[in-house]
């Protein structure tokens, strides 16, 4: 690297030079040189054809703003020296009339901010140097076209003259002189336009266009640093959480020309297909053009490969056909870059008179499908390890692969946006009630259930619907949790919706839709569209399975599923769940026939009455458990005792109350009185969980009996041991646990005696209250303490933050806008607050019982960042909706690999 070493003096090094075969920087210096600068240096080191240039560091950007938008003293000599070195490399001189050096001045921060900051090309042209360019290139038209492009860009970006001023001049000229296309204009015409441009600049700014090339360069450098704070860039940084303090670097690089005639071109390429991941070059180019022509979309670029051209039925030749030598050279460069960066690259290049020049390389953005394919292929090609392949894929995107997705190319009309509550896209006719959903489903119609919010009574309608849309409720509202569990797409909390169930209308702004009108929801983005938008079906390719298998090799955290029905359980197994971590038994009661027995039980005034009703529920609940145990084979199944407040099972509307009273053969007034009796101001903190079971222990008795009898039957059918895990919800005190554990143990003893064989089972508790975290040691201590703890982080978040799960949506949107919450705490666990209590709970629980099993079954079990947290906190398993199981498997593997790399 000796050839371009700059002399050192007292000023810090602010300028880093690169030229083919040598560079002062490298790919690791992204913070100082920005992504573009670091990668140009790296490509130069690799001996790739990079036009020589230099990078002014991001540090200078900081100084520029600290010094009231002026560049530091001492930068000048470093830039001059670097310019001289570029001149030596190219055999040209900056500002020389005989042999002028022209440069491009580009921004380039640490993180890519495409199109947000400014670029100036062809800098170094003036009335004298343009004649040298014309003479040396032997092409007057090219020289004057370049000069007018430069004046236009410089005038706009550096001098602040609106680009429309130049466009108007050019359009007028063409109109007056009978030209249709820029390509029809020759050197003489461009000279006239240049004169008009210069006059316009003088009129607008009061000063002539700068002829001094040094003044041009410093103006451009200042403008690029200045563009770091332009409104576009500031907004982009806010949206992508890029700190203002990073600053941009400025890259000054010898110009190469893609517009030097028909053996020149400019193009962009991906080394693999960014949409499918297939290992094929993908991209486009324009003959006789400069970079901005591709972006401006004035001409339609052509595909790079012959295959892509044939597929697109493009009559124009591909680069492979038109310039085979340049194409072959690019192919070999792409291979070198992939080996070096060990990833798919996104590239900009120029071909000048048949010679290839590289202008940029960086890791390319890609779809999840492509990310999986590329990661697996790179590992199989031996470029990366399997563990690296596992780290390359964003687990959050996995759900995209498991559901139909909206066809991104399709035309669509956006109606409104809500929360992306359960992934997948679905189209169907609007229905406003669950009964209607079920009816239409039976008639073979796809429906979208639209409700202000859903309640447990809607289960059958939710099951019957292709998708669910609610106007209220957050990411852990009933609709969201149940839909995710079922794998039904759902958009919740779409606050702009106005639902008039009586009139059968749904309005959003001025749009009024009727029941039966078709809409499409996208549960991955929260968007709601009018009509049926075309969709793509999920493709679980072999690559997906292979990557997940590699993930499982690295993973230590177990992954179970939250499953309440045989359908969920089968889905969970298909996605590789290692058991059921939460079966919410209440969901089994909402079936039309079962709910009547439940209501009878709730309305009974005596224990005997309740027991009579429970006796009707017992066989159905037992049958459900047998099926679940059978499906899960020998995998663990955790069953939670009844949790929600009883009023959730009772009807609400007058019409329904009357119907239920009639079915139960009781006076309507009596039913109403019972409903009133059960009403609570804050049911989330009321008669639910262990409190309900302590108040009505006969419910626990029935459920324990159903579980044990089912286990005995399933053991017979499977010929294997079934050891149920029974879990008590919403416990704060050891005493609560002891009372209910006593009830369950006594049922177990009775059944053990009846069956002649002692039962094998585990008893645990959910941790959903701050007191339970603090007292986890007490809850688990001794042989009769809890065998396992399962953190119910939905309720724990609600109780620690004092924030209602069902009323959080409007608060969350205000709080995210103000930055109070970085993430919705019901989606990604609040690691500092709720997380601290979780850590305390695990620690104290294990202190008292070292063999304690610890799991989590809140919605956070399917969130990658939360999964990493649970891994670090020493959990045994996470449990999440079946459709999130692959996400959790990958996230758990990544957490394990990252922890290993750190240690
Ligand atoms: C929880 O609170 O995290 C939990 C899993 O229980 P539910 O969502 O049923 O309240
Ligand atoms: Mg809970």
PDB file of C-alpha atoms and ligand atoms in Angstrom, residues 481 562 582 584 586 640 643 688 766 768 791-796 805 857-859, ligand 1:
ATOM      1  CA  UNK A 481     -54.371 -13.835  20.709  1.00  0.00           C
ATOM      2  CA  UNK A 562     -50.079 -22.816  22.831  1.00  0.00           C
ATOM      3  CA  UNK A 582     -50.430 -23.893  27.325  1.00  0.00           C
ATOM      4  CA  UNK A 584     -56.432 -22.756  27.635  1.00  0.00           C
ATOM      5  CA  UNK A 586     -61.928 -22.244  28.595  1.00  0.00           C
ATOM      6  CA  UNK A 640     -54.274 -24.731  32.533  1.00  0.00           C
ATOM      7  CA  UNK A 643     -58.985 -18.823  33.998  1.00  0.00           C
ATOM      8  CA  UNK A 688     -60.548 -15.163  37.775  1.00  0.00           C
ATOM      9  CA  UNK A 766     -48.416 -19.555  36.149  1.00  0.00           C
ATOM     10  CA  UNK A 768     -48.639 -13.520  36.067  1.00  0.00           C
ATOM     11  CA  UNK A 791     -44.607 -17.133  33.024  1.00  0.00           C
ATOM     12  CA  UNK A 792     -47.825 -15.693  31.641  1.00  0.00           C
ATOM     13  CA  UNK A 793     -46.185 -12.580  30.303  1.00  0.00           C
ATOM     14  CA  UNK A 794     -49.404 -11.180  28.828  1.00  0.00           C
ATOM     15  CA  UNK A 795     -50.897 -10.735  32.263  1.00  0.00           C
ATOM     16  CA  UNK A 796     -47.540 -10.069  33.858  1.00  0.00           C
ATOM     17  CA  UNK A 805     -54.371  -5.529  27.630  1.00  0.00           C
ATOM     18  CA  UNK A 857     -46.488 -19.050  27.518  1.00  0.00           C
ATOM     19  CA  UNK A 858     -47.412 -15.400  26.912  1.00  0.00           C
ATOM     20  CA  UNK A 859     -47.436 -14.008  23.383  1.00  0.00           C
TER      21      UNK A 859
HETATM   22  C1  LIG B   1     -50.618 -14.804  29.906  1.00  0.00           C
HETATM   23  O1  LIG B   1     -51.206 -14.083  30.693  1.00  0.00           O
HETATM   24  O2  LIG B   1     -49.490 -14.537  29.463  1.00  0.00           O
HETATM   25  C2  LIG B   1     -51.229 -16.050  29.427  1.00  0.00           C
HETATM   26  C3  LIG B   1     -50.541 -16.891  28.684  1.00  0.00           C
HETATM   27  O3  LIG B   1     -52.531 -16.249  29.731  1.00  0.00           O
HETATM   28  P1  LIG B   1     -53.750 -15.537  28.968  1.00  0.00           P
HETATM   29  O4  LIG B   1     -53.207 -14.852  27.772  1.00  0.00           O
HETATM   30  O5  LIG B   1     -54.700 -16.625  28.649  1.00  0.00           O
HETATM   31  O6  LIG B   1     -54.241 -14.623  30.020  1.00  0.00           O
END
